Amino acid sequence: MASRADTSVAYDGLPGGIGVSRLRVYDWLAADGLRGGTPHVHLSCSEGYAVTGGRGTVQTLTASGFEQTELTPGALVWFTPGTIHRLVNEGDLTIVVLMQNCGLPEAGDAVLTLPPHLLADLVAYRAAVTLPEAGSEEELEAAARHRRDLALEGFAALRKATEAGDPEPLAAFHRAAAALVRPLVGRWRGRWRDGAVAASAATGAQLDRLERGDAEHLAQARLRTEQPTARGRFGMCGRLDVYDIG
């Protein structure tokens, strides 16, 4: 992988230093009669959905309000940091998820919309969102469903306040989310440097070479292929097939 110190070597991560996973959205019924995943927010990463099968919607909540966007095969939808999002499965919804910073949204850059008392304390928050490291399929599913339902409780309150014209609950959630991830930012910065920054630097170096008429870097061309390192992992929004493309 290219680095800031050696931009003559081609960056061999996915284009632009992104991450990718395959997602089969949960079909678990929620208290509001909808089926789907866990509402959450990313603080430093954009995320995109390339819909490959089924149908559903993504519910989003920002300071601008609440929206619902239809998801059908072929749709490409993406959103910027700060967009609270909830996937709703209306029938076999399957998505390829595209993530900034080598998949950082699945590696720490996510805060669930839990009720405020759980967001106020890091220990309580971690206890509520962390799934058991071992257990039966039924136990893991029960834990994932419990945290989903907690996040839906908080999401419903945020949506209600925002639609009523009260911006403070959403602003308070943003502040609490930033406080929860603050200890992690140093590690995230390293991931960004080794991914998106390195990819951009490698492109800059290649353009410099081409401008000089130098094609030497083309001799370094190579192909890379990966299979999922985990299949069907319980994620925030559904069962994930994940790739280690570091």
PDB file of C-alpha atoms in Angstrom:
ATOM      1  CA  MET A   1       0.000   0.000   0.000  1.00  0.00           C
ATOM      2  CA  ALA A   2       1.317   3.428  -0.893  1.00  0.00           C
ATOM      3  CA  SER A   3       2.200   5.861   1.867  1.00  0.00           C
ATOM      4  CA  ARG A   4       3.063   9.508   2.088  1.00  0.00           C
ATOM      5  CA  ALA A   5       6.736   8.545   2.198  1.00  0.00           C
ATOM      6  CA  ASP A   6       6.615   6.315  -0.911  1.00  0.00           C
ATOM      7  CA  THR A   7       4.187   7.448  -3.574  1.00  0.00           C
ATOM      8  CA  SER A   8       6.071   5.662  -6.374  1.00  0.00           C
ATOM      9  CA  VAL A   9       4.358   2.401  -5.376  1.00  0.00           C
ATOM     10  CA  ALA A  10       0.808   2.046  -6.659  1.00  0.00           C
ATOM     11  CA  TYR A  11      -1.908   2.043  -4.042  1.00  0.00           C
ATOM     12  CA  ASP A  12      -3.375  -1.471  -4.034  1.00  0.00           C
ATOM     13  CA  GLY A  13      -6.482  -0.971  -1.909  1.00  0.00           C
ATOM     14  CA  LEU A  14      -9.877  -0.487  -3.491  1.00  0.00           C
ATOM     15  CA  PRO A  15     -10.198   2.647  -5.651  1.00  0.00           C
ATOM     16  CA  GLY A  16     -10.040   5.804  -3.581  1.00  0.00           C
ATOM     17  CA  GLY A  17      -9.336   3.910  -0.372  1.00  0.00           C
ATOM     18  CA  ILE A  18     -12.939   2.813   0.113  1.00  0.00           C
ATOM     19  CA  GLY A  19     -14.298  -0.244   1.922  1.00  0.00           C
ATOM     20  CA  VAL A  20     -17.054  -2.565   0.761  1.00  0.00           C
ATOM     21  CA  SER A  21     -19.370  -5.174   2.254  1.00  0.00           C
ATOM     22  CA  ARG A  22     -22.428  -7.127   1.157  1.00  0.00           C
ATOM     23  CA  LEU A  23     -25.491  -6.566   3.315  1.00  0.00           C
ATOM     24  CA  ARG A  24     -28.699  -8.562   3.638  1.00  0.00           C
ATOM     25  CA  VAL A  25     -30.942  -6.226   5.622  1.00  0.00           C
ATOM     26  CA  TYR A  26     -32.650  -7.658   8.685  1.00  0.00           C
ATOM     27  CA  ASP A  27     -36.301  -8.612   8.247  1.00  0.00           C
ATOM     28  CA  TRP A  28     -36.984  -8.367  11.986  1.00  0.00           C
ATOM     29  CA  LEU A  29     -40.288  -6.715  12.833  1.00  0.00           C
ATOM     30  CA  ALA A  30     -40.054  -3.560  14.959  1.00  0.00           C
ATOM     31  CA  ALA A  31     -42.584  -1.906  17.258  1.00  0.00           C
ATOM     32  CA  ASP A  32     -43.654   0.518  14.508  1.00  0.00           C
ATOM     33  CA  GLY A  33     -44.626  -2.356  12.194  1.00  0.00           C
ATOM     34  CA  LEU A  34     -41.601  -1.991   9.910  1.00  0.00           C
ATOM     35  CA  ARG A  35     -38.825  -4.513   9.358  1.00  0.00           C
ATOM     36  CA  GLY A  36     -35.168  -3.596   9.197  1.00  0.00           C
ATOM     37  CA  GLY A  37     -31.985  -2.503  10.857  1.00  0.00           C
ATOM     38  CA  THR A  38     -30.522  -0.255  13.500  1.00  0.00           C
ATOM     39  CA  PRO A  39     -30.527   3.544  13.066  1.00  0.00           C
ATOM     40  CA  HIS A  40     -27.098   5.091  13.543  1.00  0.00           C
ATOM     41  CA  VAL A  41     -24.794   7.858  12.353  1.00  0.00           C
ATOM     42  CA  HIS A  42     -21.247   8.102  10.995  1.00  0.00           C
ATOM     43  CA  LEU A  43     -19.190  11.089  12.111  1.00  0.00           C
ATOM     44  CA  SER A  44     -16.314  11.226   9.613  1.00  0.00           C
ATOM     45  CA  CYS A  45     -17.340   8.983   6.699  1.00  0.00           C
ATOM     46  CA  SER A  46     -19.733   9.137   3.803  1.00  0.00           C
ATOM     47  CA  GLU A  47     -21.511   5.886   2.931  1.00  0.00           C
ATOM     48  CA  GLY A  48     -23.229   4.631  -0.203  1.00  0.00           C
ATOM     49  CA  TYR A  49     -25.670   1.875  -1.101  1.00  0.00           C
ATOM     50  CA  ALA A  50     -25.703   0.047  -4.426  1.00  0.00           C
ATOM     51  CA  VAL A  51     -28.935  -1.955  -4.298  1.00  0.00           C
ATOM     52  CA  THR A  52     -28.575  -5.392  -5.860  1.00  0.00           C
ATOM     53  CA  GLY A  53     -31.826  -7.106  -4.883  1.00  0.00           C
ATOM     54  CA  GLY A  54     -35.188  -6.812  -3.187  1.00  0.00           C
ATOM     55  CA  ARG A  55     -36.776  -3.549  -2.178  1.00  0.00           C
ATOM     56  CA  GLY A  56     -37.085  -1.217   0.775  1.00  0.00           C
ATOM     57  CA  THR A  57     -36.341   2.302   1.922  1.00  0.00           C
ATOM     58  CA  VAL A  58     -33.695   4.196   3.832  1.00  0.00           C
ATOM     59  CA  GLN A  59     -35.021   6.601   6.441  1.00  0.00           C
ATOM     60  CA  THR A  60     -32.716   9.540   7.122  1.00  0.00           C
ATOM     61  CA  LEU A  61     -32.739  12.266   9.742  1.00  0.00           C
ATOM     62  CA  THR A  62     -30.645  15.426   9.604  1.00  0.00           C
ATOM     63  CA  ALA A  63     -31.011  18.984  10.833  1.00  0.00           C
ATOM     64  CA  SER A  64     -32.960  19.559   7.599  1.00  0.00           C
ATOM     65  CA  GLY A  65     -35.588  17.007   8.606  1.00  0.00           C
ATOM     66  CA  PHE A  66     -36.772  13.443   8.056  1.00  0.00           C
ATOM     67  CA  GLU A  67     -36.801  11.749   4.637  1.00  0.00           C
ATOM     68  CA  GLN A  68     -37.550   8.347   3.158  1.00  0.00           C
ATOM     69  CA  THR A  69     -35.770   7.212  -0.009  1.00  0.00           C
ATOM     70  CA  GLU A  70     -36.900   4.207  -2.033  1.00  0.00           C
ATOM     71  CA  LEU A  71     -34.387   1.418  -2.601  1.00  0.00           C
ATOM     72  CA  THR A  72     -34.841  -0.873  -5.610  1.00  0.00           C
ATOM     73  CA  PRO A  73     -32.322  -2.864  -7.683  1.00  0.00           C
ATOM     74  CA  GLY A  74     -29.969  -0.563  -9.542  1.00  0.00           C
ATOM     75  CA  ALA A  75     -30.450   2.374  -7.164  1.00  0.00           C
ATOM     76  CA  LEU A  76     -27.325   4.166  -5.943  1.00  0.00           C
ATOM     77  CA  VAL A  77     -27.831   6.242  -2.792  1.00  0.00           C
ATOM     78  CA  TRP A  78     -25.209   7.916  -0.613  1.00  0.00           C
ATOM     79  CA  PHE A  79     -25.057  10.380   2.252  1.00  0.00           C
ATOM     80  CA  THR A  80     -22.544  12.469   4.148  1.00  0.00           C
ATOM     81  CA  PRO A  81     -21.379  12.305   7.789  1.00  0.00           C
ATOM     82  CA  GLY A  82     -24.044  13.313  10.283  1.00  0.00           C
ATOM     83  CA  THR A  83     -26.902  11.627   8.425  1.00  0.00           C
ATOM     84  CA  ILE A  84     -28.761   9.325  10.811  1.00  0.00           C
ATOM     85  CA  HIS A  85     -29.982   6.398   8.717  1.00  0.00           C
ATOM     86  CA  ARG A  86     -32.245   3.396   9.162  1.00  0.00           C
ATOM     87  CA  LEU A  87     -32.741   0.680   6.537  1.00  0.00           C
ATOM     88  CA  VAL A  88     -36.263  -0.704   6.128  1.00  0.00           C
ATOM     89  CA  ASN A  89     -36.646  -4.085   4.422  1.00  0.00           C
ATOM     90  CA  GLU A  90     -39.788  -4.491   2.334  1.00  0.00           C
ATOM     91  CA  GLY A  91     -38.670  -7.792   0.831  1.00  0.00           C
ATOM     92  CA  ASP A  92     -35.233  -9.442   0.504  1.00  0.00           C
ATOM     93  CA  LEU A  93     -33.334  -6.135   0.454  1.00  0.00           C
ATOM     94  CA  THR A  94     -29.689  -6.755  -0.466  1.00  0.00           C
ATOM     95  CA  ILE A  95     -27.105  -4.006  -0.810  1.00  0.00           C
ATOM     96  CA  VAL A  96     -23.431  -3.551  -1.597  1.00  0.00           C
ATOM     97  CA  VAL A  97     -22.285  -0.969   0.944  1.00  0.00           C
ATOM     98  CA  LEU A  98     -19.540   1.473  -0.089  1.00  0.00           C
ATOM     99  CA  MET A  99     -17.693   3.200   2.751  1.00  0.00           C
ATOM    100  CA  GLN A 100     -15.051   5.878   3.046  1.00  0.00           C
ATOM    101  CA  ASN A 101     -11.712   5.280   4.753  1.00  0.00           C
ATOM    102  CA  CYS A 102     -11.263   1.550   4.123  1.00  0.00           C
ATOM    103  CA  GLY A 103     -14.548   0.595   5.768  1.00  0.00           C
ATOM    104  CA  LEU A 104     -14.195   2.750   8.880  1.00  0.00           C
ATOM    105  CA  PRO A 105     -17.994   2.898   9.349  1.00  0.00           C
ATOM    106  CA  GLU A 106     -17.858  -0.810  10.217  1.00  0.00           C
ATOM    107  CA  ALA A 107     -14.644  -0.399  12.199  1.00  0.00           C
ATOM    108  CA  GLY A 108     -15.683   2.183  14.756  1.00  0.00           C
ATOM    109  CA  ASP A 109     -17.152   5.256  13.065  1.00  0.00           C
ATOM    110  CA  ALA A 110     -20.759   4.619  14.040  1.00  0.00           C
ATOM    111  CA  VAL A 111     -22.906   5.747  16.962  1.00  0.00           C
ATOM    112  CA  LEU A 112     -26.335   4.211  17.486  1.00  0.00           C
ATOM    113  CA  THR A 113     -29.293   6.432  18.345  1.00  0.00           C
ATOM    114  CA  LEU A 114     -29.747   5.029  21.831  1.00  0.00           C
ATOM    115  CA  PRO A 115     -31.795   6.850  24.491  1.00  0.00           C
ATOM    116  CA  PRO A 116     -29.889   9.810  25.998  1.00  0.00           C
ATOM    117  CA  HIS A 117     -29.060   8.150  29.335  1.00  0.00           C
ATOM    118  CA  LEU A 118     -27.074   5.452  27.487  1.00  0.00           C
ATOM    119  CA  LEU A 119     -25.260   7.999  25.328  1.00  0.00           C
ATOM    120  CA  ALA A 120     -24.103   9.982  28.352  1.00  0.00           C
ATOM    121  CA  ASP A 121     -21.729   7.310  29.657  1.00  0.00           C
ATOM    122  CA  LEU A 122     -19.135   5.473  27.539  1.00  0.00           C
ATOM    123  CA  VAL A 123     -19.250   2.312  29.652  1.00  0.00           C
ATOM    124  CA  ALA A 124     -23.039   2.124  29.515  1.00  0.00           C
ATOM    125  CA  TYR A 125     -23.032   2.807  25.786  1.00  0.00           C
ATOM    126  CA  ARG A 126     -20.467   0.097  25.036  1.00  0.00           C
ATOM    127  CA  ALA A 127     -22.349  -2.400  27.163  1.00  0.00           C
ATOM    128  CA  ALA A 128     -25.531  -1.681  25.236  1.00  0.00           C
ATOM    129  CA  VAL A 129     -24.084  -1.909  21.713  1.00  0.00           C
ATOM    130  CA  THR A 130     -21.416  -4.614  21.965  1.00  0.00           C
ATOM    131  CA  LEU A 131     -22.518  -8.076  20.901  1.00  0.00           C
ATOM    132  CA  PRO A 132     -21.220 -11.166  22.748  1.00  0.00           C
ATOM    133  CA  GLU A 133     -17.950 -12.529  21.371  1.00  0.00           C
ATOM    134  CA  ALA A 134     -19.344 -16.043  21.529  1.00  0.00           C
ATOM    135  CA  GLY A 135     -22.734 -17.632  21.757  1.00  0.00           C
ATOM    136  CA  SER A 136     -25.360 -19.481  19.811  1.00  0.00           C
ATOM    137  CA  GLU A 137     -26.970 -18.020  16.707  1.00  0.00           C
ATOM    138  CA  GLU A 138     -30.113 -17.396  18.753  1.00  0.00           C
ATOM    139  CA  GLU A 139     -28.201 -15.571  21.497  1.00  0.00           C
ATOM    140  CA  LEU A 140     -26.367 -13.343  19.023  1.00  0.00           C
ATOM    141  CA  GLU A 141     -29.584 -12.551  17.201  1.00  0.00           C
ATOM    142  CA  ALA A 142     -31.345 -11.672  20.451  1.00  0.00           C
ATOM    143  CA  ALA A 143     -28.534  -9.287  21.407  1.00  0.00           C
ATOM    144  CA  ALA A 144     -28.528  -7.644  17.967  1.00  0.00           C
ATOM    145  CA  ARG A 145     -32.310  -7.250  18.041  1.00  0.00           C
ATOM    146  CA  HIS A 146     -32.193  -5.741  21.547  1.00  0.00           C
ATOM    147  CA  ARG A 147     -29.695  -3.045  20.550  1.00  0.00           C
ATOM    148  CA  ARG A 148     -31.716  -2.391  17.362  1.00  0.00           C
ATOM    149  CA  ASP A 149     -34.833  -1.813  19.423  1.00  0.00           C
ATOM    150  CA  LEU A 150     -32.999   0.496  21.841  1.00  0.00           C
ATOM    151  CA  ALA A 151     -31.743   2.547  18.885  1.00  0.00           C
ATOM    152  CA  LEU A 152     -35.233   2.698  17.385  1.00  0.00           C
ATOM    153  CA  GLU A 153     -36.521   4.101  20.673  1.00  0.00           C
ATOM    154  CA  GLY A 154     -33.985   6.908  20.545  1.00  0.00           C
ATOM    155  CA  PHE A 155     -34.509   7.459  16.807  1.00  0.00           C
ATOM    156  CA  ALA A 156     -38.260   7.857  17.243  1.00  0.00           C
ATOM    157  CA  ALA A 157     -37.739  10.543  19.889  1.00  0.00           C
ATOM    158  CA  LEU A 158     -35.238  12.421  17.708  1.00  0.00           C
ATOM    159  CA  ARG A 159     -37.559  12.279  14.714  1.00  0.00           C
ATOM    160  CA  LYS A 160     -40.548  13.485  16.736  1.00  0.00           C
ATOM    161  CA  ALA A 161     -38.629  16.463  18.146  1.00  0.00           C
ATOM    162  CA  THR A 162     -37.150  17.416  14.772  1.00  0.00           C
ATOM    163  CA  GLU A 163     -40.509  17.245  13.024  1.00  0.00           C
ATOM    164  CA  ALA A 164     -42.015  19.366  15.822  1.00  0.00           C
ATOM    165  CA  GLY A 165     -39.424  22.064  15.129  1.00  0.00           C
ATOM    166  CA  ASP A 166     -37.251  21.431  18.190  1.00  0.00           C
ATOM    167  CA  PRO A 167     -33.605  21.121  17.062  1.00  0.00           C
ATOM    168  CA  GLU A 168     -32.064  20.631  20.519  1.00  0.00           C
ATOM    169  CA  PRO A 169     -32.503  16.836  20.944  1.00  0.00           C
ATOM    170  CA  LEU A 170     -30.754  16.195  17.618  1.00  0.00           C
ATOM    171  CA  ALA A 171     -28.004  18.692  18.487  1.00  0.00           C
ATOM    172  CA  ALA A 172     -27.586  16.989  21.868  1.00  0.00           C
ATOM    173  CA  PHE A 173     -27.277  13.615  20.128  1.00  0.00           C
ATOM    174  CA  HIS A 174     -24.570  15.048  17.871  1.00  0.00           C
ATOM    175  CA  ARG A 175     -22.632  16.322  20.898  1.00  0.00           C
ATOM    176  CA  ALA A 176     -22.965  13.016  22.728  1.00  0.00           C
ATOM    177  CA  ALA A 177     -21.869  11.060  19.641  1.00  0.00           C
ATOM    178  CA  ALA A 178     -18.790  13.247  19.210  1.00  0.00           C
ATOM    179  CA  ALA A 179     -17.860  12.735  22.864  1.00  0.00           C
ATOM    180  CA  LEU A 180     -18.205   8.954  22.536  1.00  0.00           C
ATOM    181  CA  VAL A 181     -15.850   8.697  19.542  1.00  0.00           C
ATOM    182  CA  ARG A 182     -13.300  11.320  20.616  1.00  0.00           C
ATOM    183  CA  PRO A 183     -10.888   8.723  22.130  1.00  0.00           C
ATOM    184  CA  LEU A 184     -10.853   6.855  18.809  1.00  0.00           C
ATOM    185  CA  VAL A 185     -10.041   9.717  16.469  1.00  0.00           C
ATOM    186  CA  GLY A 186      -6.262   9.281  16.596  1.00  0.00           C
ATOM    187  CA  ARG A 187      -6.559   5.700  15.364  1.00  0.00           C
ATOM    188  CA  TRP A 188      -9.016   6.775  12.675  1.00  0.00           C
ATOM    189  CA  ARG A 189      -6.569   9.392  11.446  1.00  0.00           C
ATOM    190  CA  GLY A 190      -3.976   6.682  10.806  1.00  0.00           C
ATOM    191  CA  ARG A 191      -6.511   4.660   8.808  1.00  0.00           C
ATOM    192  CA  TRP A 192      -7.348   7.736   6.736  1.00  0.00           C
ATOM    193  CA  ARG A 193      -3.670   8.442   6.033  1.00  0.00           C
ATOM    194  CA  ASP A 194      -2.977   4.854   4.999  1.00  0.00           C
ATOM    195  CA  GLY A 195      -6.095   4.738   2.824  1.00  0.00           C
ATOM    196  CA  ALA A 196      -7.624   7.784   1.170  1.00  0.00           C
ATOM    197  CA  VAL A 197      -4.563  10.017   1.590  1.00  0.00           C
ATOM    198  CA  ALA A 198      -2.203   7.336   0.271  1.00  0.00           C
ATOM    199  CA  ALA A 199      -4.489   6.619  -2.688  1.00  0.00           C
ATOM    200  CA  SER A 200      -4.644  10.307  -3.576  1.00  0.00           C
ATOM    201  CA  ALA A 201      -0.875  10.720  -3.180  1.00  0.00           C
ATOM    202  CA  ALA A 202      -0.199   7.727  -5.444  1.00  0.00           C
ATOM    203  CA  THR A 203      -2.426   9.224  -8.141  1.00  0.00           C
ATOM    204  CA  GLY A 204      -0.624  12.550  -7.828  1.00  0.00           C
ATOM    205  CA  ALA A 205       2.754  10.852  -8.225  1.00  0.00           C
ATOM    206  CA  GLN A 206       1.526   8.928 -11.275  1.00  0.00           C
ATOM    207  CA  LEU A 207       0.225  12.109 -12.901  1.00  0.00           C
ATOM    208  CA  ASP A 208       3.597  13.770 -12.266  1.00  0.00           C
ATOM    209  CA  ARG A 209       5.333  10.851 -13.994  1.00  0.00           C
ATOM    210  CA  LEU A 210       2.986  10.937 -16.978  1.00  0.00           C
ATOM    211  CA  GLU A 211       3.439  14.675 -17.355  1.00  0.00           C
ATOM    212  CA  ARG A 212       7.184  13.992 -17.665  1.00  0.00           C
ATOM    213  CA  GLY A 213       6.540  11.240 -20.195  1.00  0.00           C
ATOM    214  CA  ASP A 214       7.608   8.583 -17.651  1.00  0.00           C
ATOM    215  CA  ALA A 215       5.632   5.319 -17.854  1.00  0.00           C
ATOM    216  CA  GLU A 216       7.835   3.293 -15.499  1.00  0.00           C
ATOM    217  CA  HIS A 217       5.089   2.891 -12.897  1.00  0.00           C
ATOM    218  CA  LEU A 218       2.962   0.922 -15.370  1.00  0.00           C
ATOM    219  CA  ALA A 219       5.386  -1.989 -15.023  1.00  0.00           C
ATOM    220  CA  GLN A 220       4.221  -2.326 -11.407  1.00  0.00           C
ATOM    221  CA  ALA A 221       0.662  -3.220 -12.463  1.00  0.00           C
ATOM    222  CA  ARG A 222      -0.955  -6.076 -10.565  1.00  0.00           C
ATOM    223  CA  LEU A 223      -4.320  -7.649  -9.906  1.00  0.00           C
ATOM    224  CA  ARG A 224      -5.808  -8.409  -6.515  1.00  0.00           C
ATOM    225  CA  THR A 225      -8.789 -10.556  -5.579  1.00  0.00           C
ATOM    226  CA  GLU A 226     -10.413 -11.246  -2.225  1.00  0.00           C
ATOM    227  CA  GLN A 227     -13.149 -13.465  -0.829  1.00  0.00           C
ATOM    228  CA  PRO A 228     -15.142 -12.450   2.254  1.00  0.00           C
ATOM    229  CA  THR A 229     -13.259 -12.989   5.501  1.00  0.00           C
ATOM    230  CA  ALA A 230     -16.590 -13.360   7.323  1.00  0.00           C
ATOM    231  CA  ARG A 231     -20.019 -14.299   6.025  1.00  0.00           C
ATOM    232  CA  GLY A 232     -23.336 -13.527   7.668  1.00  0.00           C
ATOM    233  CA  ARG A 233     -21.890 -11.529  10.539  1.00  0.00           C
ATOM    234  CA  PHE A 234     -24.471  -9.690  12.650  1.00  0.00           C
ATOM    235  CA  GLY A 235     -24.080  -6.026  11.731  1.00  0.00           C
ATOM    236  CA  MET A 236     -26.003  -2.896  12.594  1.00  0.00           C
ATOM    237  CA  CYS A 237     -28.353  -3.095   9.613  1.00  0.00           C
ATOM    238  CA  GLY A 238     -28.295  -6.767   8.673  1.00  0.00           C
ATOM    239  CA  ARG A 239     -26.146  -9.823   8.011  1.00  0.00           C
ATOM    240  CA  LEU A 240     -22.795  -8.845   6.550  1.00  0.00           C
ATOM    241  CA  ASP A 241     -20.271 -10.459   4.256  1.00  0.00           C
ATOM    242  CA  VAL A 242     -17.093  -8.492   4.990  1.00  0.00           C
ATOM    243  CA  TYR A 243     -13.759  -8.165   3.218  1.00  0.00           C
ATOM    244  CA  ASP A 244     -10.300  -7.526   4.648  1.00  0.00           C
ATOM    245  CA  ILE A 245      -8.854  -5.196   2.031  1.00  0.00           C
ATOM    246  CA  GLY A 246      -6.505  -3.254   4.309  1.00  0.00           C
TER     247      GLY A 246
END
